[in-house]
Short mmCIF file of C-alpha atoms in Angstrom, two decimals:
data_model
loop_
_atom_site.label_atom_id
_atom_site.label_comp_id
_atom_site.label_asym_id
_atom_site.label_seq_id
_atom_site.Cartn_x
_atom_site.Cartn_y
_atom_site.Cartn_z
CA UNK A 1477 80.18 151.06 74.77
CA UNK A 1478 81.96 149.04 77.46
CA UNK A 1479 84.00 152.11 78.40
CA UNK A 1480 80.83 154.22 78.77
CA UNK A 1481 79.09 151.50 80.76
CA UNK A 1482 82.08 151.33 83.08
CA UNK A 1483 82.02 155.10 83.56
CA UNK A 1484 78.26 155.06 84.34
CA UNK A 1485 78.71 152.23 86.84
CA UNK A 1486 81.49 154.09 88.61
CA UNK A 1487 79.51 157.33 88.63
CA UNK A 1488 76.47 155.58 90.09
CA UNK A 1489 78.56 153.83 92.73
CA UNK A 1490 80.22 157.05 93.82
CA UNK A 1491 76.90 158.92 93.96
CA UNK A 1492 75.53 156.38 96.47
CA UNK A 1493 78.55 156.38 98.76
CA UNK A 1494 77.66 158.15 101.99
CA UNK A 1495 79.94 160.78 103.48
CA UNK A 1496 80.55 158.53 106.47
CA UNK A 1497 82.68 156.25 104.30
CA UNK A 1498 85.42 158.85 104.57
CA UNK A 1499 86.37 157.72 108.04
CA UNK A 1500 88.14 160.03 110.36
CA UNK A 1501 91.82 159.33 110.78
CA UNK A 1502 93.63 160.61 113.83
CA UNK A 1503 96.76 162.01 112.22
CA UNK A 1504 99.30 161.95 115.00
CA UNK A 1505 102.56 163.89 114.74
CA UNK A 1506 105.26 161.84 113.04
CA UNK A 1507 107.42 162.08 116.16
CA UNK A 1508 104.65 160.58 118.32
CA UNK A 1509 103.62 157.65 116.14
CA UNK A 1510 105.14 154.61 114.50
CA UNK A 1511 106.31 154.43 110.86
CA UNK A 1512 103.96 155.45 108.06
CA UNK A 1513 102.49 152.48 106.21
CA UNK A 1514 102.96 153.00 102.47
CA UNK A 1515 101.12 150.85 99.89
CA UNK A 1516 102.58 150.80 96.39
CA UNK A 1517 99.86 149.87 93.88
CA UNK A 1518 100.82 148.50 90.46
CA UNK A 1519 99.19 146.15 87.94
CA UNK A 1520 102.04 143.61 87.94
CA UNK A 1521 105.82 143.60 88.15
CA UNK A 1522 107.58 142.16 85.09
CA UNK A 1523 111.26 142.96 84.70
CA UNK A 1524 111.40 146.59 83.57
CA UNK A 1525 112.85 149.96 84.51
CA UNK A 1526 109.98 151.24 86.68
CA UNK A 1527 109.61 147.88 88.40
CA UNK A 1528 113.33 147.63 89.11
CA UNK A 1529 113.30 151.12 90.61
CA UNK A 1530 110.35 150.14 92.81
CA UNK A 1531 112.28 147.16 94.16
CA UNK A 1532 115.23 149.40 95.03
CA UNK A 1533 112.97 152.03 96.60
CA UNK A 1534 111.14 149.52 98.79
CA UNK A 1535 114.36 147.90 99.96
CA UNK A 1536 116.00 151.19 100.90
CA UNK A 1537 113.18 153.03 102.67
CA UNK A 1538 114.01 153.89 106.26
CA UNK A 1539 112.05 151.30 108.27
CA UNK A 1540 112.07 153.54 111.33
CA UNK A 1541 109.92 155.99 109.34
CA UNK A 1542 108.16 153.96 106.62
CA UNK A 1543 106.78 150.43 106.30
CA UNK A 1544 106.31 149.66 102.58
CA UNK A 1545 103.75 147.17 101.29
CA UNK A 1546 102.91 146.03 97.76
CA UNK A 1547 99.66 145.46 95.90
CA UNK A 1548 99.86 143.96 92.39
CA UNK A 1549 96.27 144.20 91.17
CA UNK A 1550 96.50 141.29 88.70
CA UNK A 1551 99.53 139.14 89.50
CA UNK A 1552 103.01 139.47 90.92
CA UNK A 1553 105.24 138.60 87.93
CA UNK A 1554 108.99 138.03 88.58
CA UNK A 1555 109.87 141.19 90.49
CA UNK A 1556 106.62 141.08 92.46
CA UNK A 1557 107.54 137.57 93.58
CA UNK A 1558 110.87 138.93 94.76
CA UNK A 1559 109.28 141.66 96.88
CA UNK A 1560 106.58 139.29 98.19
CA UNK A 1561 109.35 137.43 100.01
CA UNK A 1562 110.50 140.64 101.70
CA UNK A 1563 107.43 142.75 102.58
CA UNK A 1564 103.65 142.29 102.98
CA UNK A 1565 102.34 141.83 99.43
CA UNK A 1566 98.90 141.23 97.93
CA UNK A 1567 97.64 140.27 94.48
CA UNK A 1568 94.64 138.91 92.57
CA UNK A 1569 92.32 141.84 93.32
CA UNK A 1570 91.51 142.62 89.65
CA UNK A 1571 89.98 139.74 87.67
CA UNK A 1572 89.61 141.58 84.35
CA UNK A 1573 89.59 145.06 82.84
CA UNK A 1574 85.97 145.82 83.76
CA UNK A 1575 86.00 144.23 87.22
CA UNK A 1576 84.59 147.16 89.23
CA UNK A 1577 84.47 144.98 92.36
CA UNK A 1578 88.20 145.65 92.65
CA UNK A 1579 87.24 148.98 94.21
CA UNK A 1580 85.62 147.28 97.20
CA UNK A 1581 88.43 144.72 97.56
CA UNK A 1582 91.18 147.33 97.43
CA UNK A 1583 89.38 149.74 99.74
CA UNK A 1584 88.94 147.00 102.33
CA UNK A 1585 92.59 146.01 102.00
CA UNK A 1586 93.77 149.57 102.59
CA UNK A 1587 91.54 149.89 105.63
CA UNK A 1588 92.53 146.53 107.05
CA UNK A 1589 96.23 147.34 106.67
CA UNK A 1590 95.68 150.87 108.07
CA UNK A 1591 97.60 152.40 105.16
CA UNK A 1592 98.81 155.97 105.58
CA UNK A 1593 99.97 156.58 101.99
CA UNK A 1594 99.08 155.13 98.59
CA UNK A 1595 101.55 155.49 95.74
CA UNK A 1596 100.34 154.22 92.37
CA UNK A 1597 103.19 153.22 90.07
CA UNK A 1598 102.80 153.68 86.32
CA UNK A 1599 101.15 156.06 83.88
CA UNK A 1600 97.38 155.70 83.52
CA UNK A 1601 95.48 152.43 83.53
CA UNK A 1602 93.83 150.44 86.28
CA UNK A 1603 96.50 150.85 88.97
CA UNK A 1604 96.38 154.65 88.77
CA UNK A 1605 92.57 154.77 88.75
CA UNK A 1606 91.57 152.12 91.29
CA UNK A 1607 94.54 152.81 93.56
CA UNK A 1608 93.71 156.49 94.03
CA UNK A 1609 89.94 155.98 94.21
CA UNK A 1610 90.26 153.22 96.81
CA UNK A 1611 92.72 155.34 98.74
CA UNK A 1612 90.20 158.17 98.85
CA UNK A 1613 87.34 155.89 99.97
CA UNK A 1614 89.52 154.25 102.61
CA UNK A 1615 90.44 157.63 104.07
CA UNK A 1616 94.15 157.28 103.29
CA UNK A 1617 95.80 160.61 104.18
CA UNK A 1618 98.41 160.68 101.39
CA UNK A 1619 97.68 159.75 97.75
CA UNK A 1620 100.37 160.06 95.06
CA UNK A 1621 100.92 158.80 91.52
CA UNK A 1622 104.40 158.03 90.22
CA UNK A 1623 104.47 158.29 86.42
CA UNK A 1624 107.43 156.74 84.62
CA UNK A 1625 106.70 157.06 80.91
CA UNK A 1626 106.07 159.69 78.26
CA UNK A 1627 103.44 159.27 75.57
CA UNK A 1628 101.86 156.23 73.95
CA UNK A 1629 101.18 153.47 74.67
CA UNK A 1630 100.96 154.81 78.24
CA UNK A 1631 98.95 157.94 78.91
CA UNK A 1632 96.64 159.46 81.53
CA UNK A 1633 93.10 158.74 80.34
CA UNK A 1634 90.02 160.87 80.99
CA UNK A 1635 88.83 158.83 83.98
CA UNK A 1636 92.24 159.12 85.58
CA UNK A 1637 92.35 162.86 84.95
CA UNK A 1638 89.05 163.24 86.78
CA UNK A 1639 90.73 162.03 89.98
CA UNK A 1640 93.33 164.81 89.98
CA UNK A 1641 91.53 166.74 92.78
CA UNK A 1642 91.96 163.70 95.05
CA UNK A 1643 95.65 163.32 94.25
CA UNK A 1644 98.25 165.03 96.39
CA UNK A 1645 101.21 164.71 94.02
CA UNK A 1646 102.11 163.53 90.54
CA UNK A 1647 105.71 162.34 90.58
CA UNK A 1648 107.78 162.99 87.46
CA UNK A 1649 111.20 161.41 86.91
CA UNK A 1650 112.92 164.48 85.40
CA UNK A 1651 112.16 168.16 84.85
CA UNK A 1652 111.31 167.79 81.12
CA UNK A 1653 109.07 164.87 82.09
CA UNK A 1654 107.28 167.09 84.59
CA UNK A 1655 106.68 169.72 81.93
CA UNK A 1656 105.32 167.02 79.63
CA UNK A 1657 102.89 165.80 82.29
CA UNK A 1658 101.56 169.32 82.77
CA UNK A 1659 101.29 170.13 79.07
CA UNK A 1660 100.01 166.82 77.68
CA UNK A 1661 98.72 164.53 80.44
CA UNK A 1662 96.42 166.88 82.34
CA UNK A 1663 98.40 166.84 85.59
CA UNK A 1664 97.83 170.06 87.58
CA UNK A 1665 101.06 171.97 87.52
CA UNK A 1666 101.02 172.82 91.24
CA UNK A 1667 100.89 169.12 92.11
CA UNK A 1668 103.84 167.96 90.02
CA UNK A 1669 106.92 166.96 91.96
CA UNK A 1670 110.19 165.82 90.39
CA UNK A 1671 111.99 162.86 91.94
CA UNK A 1672 114.71 161.79 89.53
CA UNK A 1673 115.39 158.12 88.91
CA UNK A 1674 118.46 156.78 90.65
CA UNK A 1675 120.98 154.00 90.26
CA UNK A 1676 123.05 152.04 92.77
CA UNK A 1677 126.55 153.21 91.86
CA UNK A 1678 128.09 150.64 94.20
CA UNK A 1679 126.50 147.76 92.33
CA UNK A 1680 126.90 149.35 88.90
CA UNK A 1681 130.55 150.28 88.55
CA UNK A 1682 133.37 149.75 86.03
CA UNK A 1683 134.64 146.17 85.90
CA UNK A 1684 136.51 143.88 83.57
CA UNK A 1685 134.38 141.61 81.37
CA UNK A 1686 133.90 138.05 82.61
CA UNK A 1687 135.93 135.81 80.23
CA UNK A 1688 133.55 132.89 80.75
CA UNK A 1689 130.54 135.03 79.82
CA UNK A 1690 132.40 136.39 76.80
CA UNK A 1691 133.17 132.87 75.66
CA UNK A 1692 129.55 131.73 76.02
CA UNK A 1693 128.47 134.61 73.79
CA UNK A 1694 131.21 134.12 71.22
CA UNK A 1695 133.05 137.32 72.13
CA UNK A 1696 136.70 138.11 72.76
CA UNK A 1697 138.43 141.02 74.47
CA UNK A 1698 139.00 142.54 71.01
CA UNK A 1699 135.42 142.25 69.76
CA UNK A 1700 133.64 145.63 69.32
CA UNK A 1701 130.32 145.28 71.14
CA UNK A 1702 127.26 147.55 71.15
CA UNK A 1703 124.05 146.70 72.97
CA UNK A 1704 120.55 147.84 73.79
CA UNK A 1705 118.75 147.24 77.09
CA UNK A 1706 114.98 147.54 76.75
CA UNK A 1707 111.81 145.49 76.81
CA UNK A 1708 110.98 144.20 73.33
CA UNK A 1709 108.03 146.52 72.82
CA UNK A 1710 107.17 148.78 69.85
CA UNK A 1711 108.01 152.09 71.56
CA UNK A 1712 111.61 150.93 72.13
CA UNK A 1713 112.10 150.68 68.35
CA UNK A 1714 114.52 147.76 68.24
CA UNK A 1715 114.01 147.67 64.48
CA UNK A 1716 116.01 150.88 64.30
CA UNK A 1717 118.75 149.33 66.40
CA UNK A 1718 118.99 146.37 64.02
CA UNK A 1719 119.06 148.56 60.92
CA UNK A 1720 121.79 150.69 62.48
CA UNK A 1721 123.68 147.50 63.37
CA UNK A 1722 123.59 146.42 59.73
CA UNK A 1723 125.18 149.74 58.76
CA UNK A 1724 127.85 149.47 61.46
CA UNK A 1725 128.83 146.02 60.19
CA UNK A 1726 129.64 147.44 56.79
CA UNK A 1727 132.39 149.45 58.47
CA UNK A 1728 133.22 147.00 61.27
CA UNK A 1729 132.52 143.43 60.16
CA UNK A 1730 133.73 142.07 63.52
CA UNK A 1731 131.21 144.08 65.54
CA UNK A 1732 128.67 142.22 67.63
CA UNK A 1733 125.34 143.41 69.02
CA UNK A 1734 123.57 142.36 72.22
CA UNK A 1735 119.83 142.80 72.75
CA UNK A 1736 119.02 142.55 76.45
CA UNK A 1737 115.37 142.28 77.38
CA UNK A 1738 112.31 140.30 76.39
CA UNK A 1739 108.80 140.99 75.22
CA UNK A 1740 106.09 140.43 72.62
CA UNK A 1741 108.19 141.52 69.63
CA UNK A 1742 110.98 138.97 70.02
CA UNK A 1743 109.95 136.69 67.14
CA UNK A 1744 109.47 139.66 64.82
CA UNK A 1745 112.89 141.07 65.71
CA UNK A 1746 114.62 137.73 65.28
CA UNK A 1747 113.07 137.51 61.82
CA UNK A 1748 114.30 141.03 60.98
CA UNK A 1749 117.83 140.16 62.16
CA UNK A 1750 117.79 137.20 59.79
CA UNK A 1751 116.47 139.37 56.95
CA UNK A 1752 119.32 141.87 57.52
CA UNK A 1753 121.90 139.05 57.53
CA UNK A 1754 122.72 139.73 61.17
CA UNK A 1755 122.05 136.28 62.59
CA UNK A 1756 125.72 135.64 63.33
CA UNK A 1757 126.26 139.12 64.80
CA UNK A 1758 123.25 139.62 67.08
CA UNK A 1759 122.65 137.89 70.40
CA UNK A 1760 119.17 137.97 71.98
CA UNK A 1761 119.91 137.57 75.68
CA UNK A 1762 116.39 137.92 77.08
CA UNK A 1763 115.83 139.08 80.65
CA UNK A 1764 119.00 139.07 82.75
CA UNK A 1765 119.59 139.20 86.49
CA UNK A 1766 123.32 139.86 86.03
CA UNK A 1767 123.07 143.30 84.45
CA UNK A 1768 126.36 144.72 85.83
CA UNK A 1769 128.22 141.77 84.30
CA UNK A 1770 126.34 142.08 80.99
CA UNK A 1771 127.03 145.81 80.77
CA UNK A 1772 130.72 145.08 81.31
CA UNK A 1773 130.68 143.33 77.92
CA UNK A 1774 129.60 146.48 76.07
CA UNK A 1775 131.74 149.17 74.52
CA UNK A 1776 128.68 151.32 73.76
CA UNK A 1777 125.07 151.35 74.96
CA UNK A 1778 122.55 152.30 72.28
CA UNK A 1779 118.95 153.35 72.92
CA UNK A 1780 116.69 153.87 69.90
CA UNK A 1781 113.31 154.58 71.55
CA UNK A 1782 110.51 156.61 70.00
CA UNK A 1783 109.86 158.06 73.47
CA UNK A 1784 111.34 157.89 76.96
CA UNK A 1785 111.00 159.59 80.32
CA UNK A 1786 114.26 158.96 82.22
CA UNK A 1787 115.42 155.45 81.23
CA UNK A 1788 117.15 153.45 83.95
CA UNK A 1789 119.31 151.54 81.47
CA UNK A 1790 121.15 154.73 80.54
CA UNK A 1791 121.93 155.51 84.18
CA UNK A 1792 123.15 151.96 84.80
CA UNK A 1793 125.38 151.98 81.72
CA UNK A 1794 126.85 155.36 82.56
CA UNK A 1795 127.52 154.24 86.13
CA UNK A 1796 129.54 151.42 84.54
CA UNK A 1797 131.49 154.01 82.50
CA UNK A 1798 129.86 153.15 79.19
CA UNK A 1799 129.27 155.89 76.61
CA UNK A 1800 125.75 156.12 75.24
CA UNK A 1801 124.27 156.75 71.81
CA UNK A 1802 120.58 157.60 72.18
CA UNK A 1803 117.72 159.25 70.37
CA UNK A 1804 116.95 162.78 71.54
CA UNK A 1805 113.56 162.07 73.13
CA UNK A 1806 111.94 162.74 76.48
CA UNK A 1807 114.41 163.56 79.25
CA UNK A 1808 117.32 161.65 77.71
CA UNK A 1809 119.25 164.87 77.08
CA UNK A 1810 119.49 165.42 80.85
CA UNK A 1811 121.58 162.27 81.29
CA UNK A 1812 123.29 161.91 77.91
CA UNK A 1813 125.23 165.15 77.53
CA UNK A 1814 125.87 165.34 73.80
CA UNK A 1815 129.59 165.12 73.08
CA UNK A 1816 130.48 164.63 76.78
CA UNK A 1817 128.88 161.42 78.05
CA UNK A 1818 127.76 160.13 74.67
CA UNK A 1819 125.91 161.26 71.58
CA UNK A 1820 122.32 162.27 70.89
CA UNK A 1821 120.81 161.62 67.47
CA UNK A 1822 117.48 162.45 65.82
CA UNK A 1823 114.73 159.86 66.43
CA UNK A 1824 114.45 157.34 63.60
CA UNK A 1825 117.83 158.15 62.02
CA UNK A 1826 119.57 154.81 61.54
CA UNK A 1827 122.48 156.37 59.67
CA UNK A 1828 123.23 158.81 62.50
CA UNK A 1829 123.04 156.06 65.10
CA UNK A 1830 125.35 153.86 63.06
CA UNK A 1831 127.83 156.69 62.50
CA UNK A 1832 128.09 157.61 66.18
CA UNK A 1833 128.19 153.99 67.34
CA UNK A 1834 130.96 153.12 64.90
CA UNK A 1835 132.86 156.24 65.96
CA UNK A 1836 132.89 155.12 69.58
CA UNK A 1837 133.70 151.51 68.72
CA UNK A 1838 136.72 152.68 66.74
CA UNK A 1839 137.92 155.33 69.22
CA UNK A 1840 138.33 153.42 72.46
CA UNK A 1841 140.22 156.19 74.21
CA UNK A 1842 137.49 158.71 73.39
CA UNK A 1843 134.82 156.23 74.45
CA UNK A 1844 136.60 155.64 77.76
CA UNK A 1845 136.80 159.38 78.44
CA UNK A 1846 133.07 159.74 77.80
CA UNK A 1847 132.44 156.77 80.07
CA UNK A 1848 134.34 158.34 82.95
CA UNK A 1849 132.47 161.61 82.48
CA UNK A 1850 129.20 159.68 82.48
CA UNK A 1851 129.89 157.98 85.80
CA UNK A 1852 130.83 161.30 87.40
CA UNK A 1853 127.56 162.79 86.10
CA UNK A 1854 125.49 159.92 87.52
CA UNK A 1855 127.18 160.07 90.93
CA UNK A 1856 126.54 163.81 91.12
CA UNK A 1857 122.89 163.81 90.01
CA UNK A 1858 121.29 160.36 89.77
CA UNK A 1859 122.11 158.33 92.90
CA UNK A 1860 119.57 155.84 94.27
CA UNK A 1861 119.87 157.35 97.76
CA UNK A 1862 118.79 160.73 96.42
CA UNK A 1863 115.72 159.13 94.80
CA UNK A 1864 114.73 157.32 97.99
CA UNK A 1865 115.13 160.48 100.05
CA UNK A 1866 112.92 162.32 97.58
CA UNK A 1867 110.05 159.85 98.08
CA UNK A 1868 110.45 159.86 101.85
CA UNK A 1869 110.48 163.66 102.04
CA UNK A 1870 107.43 163.94 99.79
CA UNK A 1871 105.29 161.38 101.65
CA UNK A 1872 106.29 162.67 105.07
CA UNK A 1873 105.81 166.29 104.01
CA UNK A 1874 102.29 165.73 102.68
CA UNK A 1875 101.30 163.80 105.81
CA UNK A 1876 102.57 166.60 108.05
CA UNK A 1877 100.81 169.27 106.00
CA UNK A 1878 97.53 167.36 106.17
CA UNK A 1879 97.79 166.94 109.89
CA UNK A 1880 98.15 170.70 110.38
CA UNK A 1881 94.79 171.42 108.78
CA UNK A 1882 93.01 168.17 109.62
CA UNK A 1883 89.27 168.81 110.02
CA UNK A 1884 87.95 165.34 110.69
CA UNK A 1885 87.74 163.79 107.22
CA UNK A 1886 90.15 163.32 104.30
CA UNK A 1887 90.80 166.65 102.63
CA UNK A 1888 93.01 167.55 99.71
CA UNK A 1889 95.99 169.63 100.70
CA UNK A 1890 97.84 171.46 97.97
CA UNK A 1891 101.31 169.96 97.67
CA UNK A 1892 102.58 173.50 97.48
CA UNK A 1893 102.24 173.53 101.26
CA UNK A 1894 104.75 170.72 101.54
CA UNK A 1895 108.53 171.24 101.55
CA UNK A 1896 109.87 171.51 98.01
CA UNK A 1897 113.39 171.51 96.70
CA UNK A 1898 114.64 174.20 94.33
CA UNK A 1899 114.29 171.68 91.48
CA UNK A 1900 110.66 170.98 92.39
CA UNK A 1901 109.83 174.68 92.59
CA UNK A 1902 111.47 175.26 89.20
CA UNK A 1903 109.57 172.48 87.44
CA UNK A 1904 106.32 173.93 88.72
CA UNK A 1905 107.21 177.37 87.38
CA UNK A 1906 108.45 176.06 84.02
CA UNK A 1907 105.45 173.79 83.55
CA UNK A 1908 103.15 176.73 84.23
CA UNK A 1909 104.93 178.67 81.50
CA UNK A 1910 104.42 175.75 79.10
CA UNK A 1911 100.70 175.71 79.81
CA UNK A 1912 100.42 179.47 79.40
CA UNK A 1913 102.02 179.23 75.99
#
């Protein structure tokens, strides 16, 4: 009932908004104006893959062309606090789930800041809905949604799907992810653009483990170490990691297992580790700011998720020359090349995960060769600079296309009019084929 009441309230509000609210924007040529003001809208910024990528994107945008700003609808959280010290940042606009007044607050903020582009960050939910709707009402020329996940618990709800006509681009993080958005999340195929996640290969590089950190964690240079980097949430399936760890220990009693990340399931997972007699072998490290140093401790990265889009932790580990054992879900097969940069296993198969992990822990030469191949693969296809350039090209391209046909009020321009790379054109064609099937 609350959901229906919210929908009726929104419908009534929109029906009473006069056409004059869509204020005319004088879209000057990019060469004749200052940098485009870009507002990234997100609910909050805990430590996670999408949030970490947003920090890197904001920091690396060309300030002669783009001026990024941040709006965390609810609260900043750790990474939001970091960005708030570096760029204009705003929070506290959404008091609760059904706070429709956020629309007025956000619209006024976008107008006051004279925002040229809104990019909502995250799949579905309040940030995607209110961010795009406020952008439309404020007359923002460019409206995009960056979607970073695949499947539950995140999905594009009905109300968010209704705003597709007012959205210039849906940003996928890999080609299979783009096809998924078209086939299952209601994103119009002609508006999907692929901008692959990227990693800073200068920060994440091969290095020797820190002896002091090893000592604090009870490790030695001879200890076989496997680890998982993921928020402690159900979709990451840490239970599977622990059950696989118990099987690995039967073959390698000296093996140790690091769980990097925090979240609501920590107590449950600690109890399961105790139940599996892994208390002495598992270390829960929580959220870490020293990820390159932590990854240096690992011999193998393991990811056991039920679903993924294009996980950042895999890219970071591979940049550090770590082989990866991961479930074959989402777009993981684009980064983990089975038998070359690691191994792919069926989702939910603890025995297969344990077998492949133990294989790499025992064969250090083979693991090292896979690690080197992984770093080469990341450098060639998944650099952070390539990701940043993708966002800049997309935002600038849409703005330029809109200016060409500007008629005095905000108007949707098909992203097909904007410059597209060969990859972007291919995802559009392949996603169309998926829908036709």
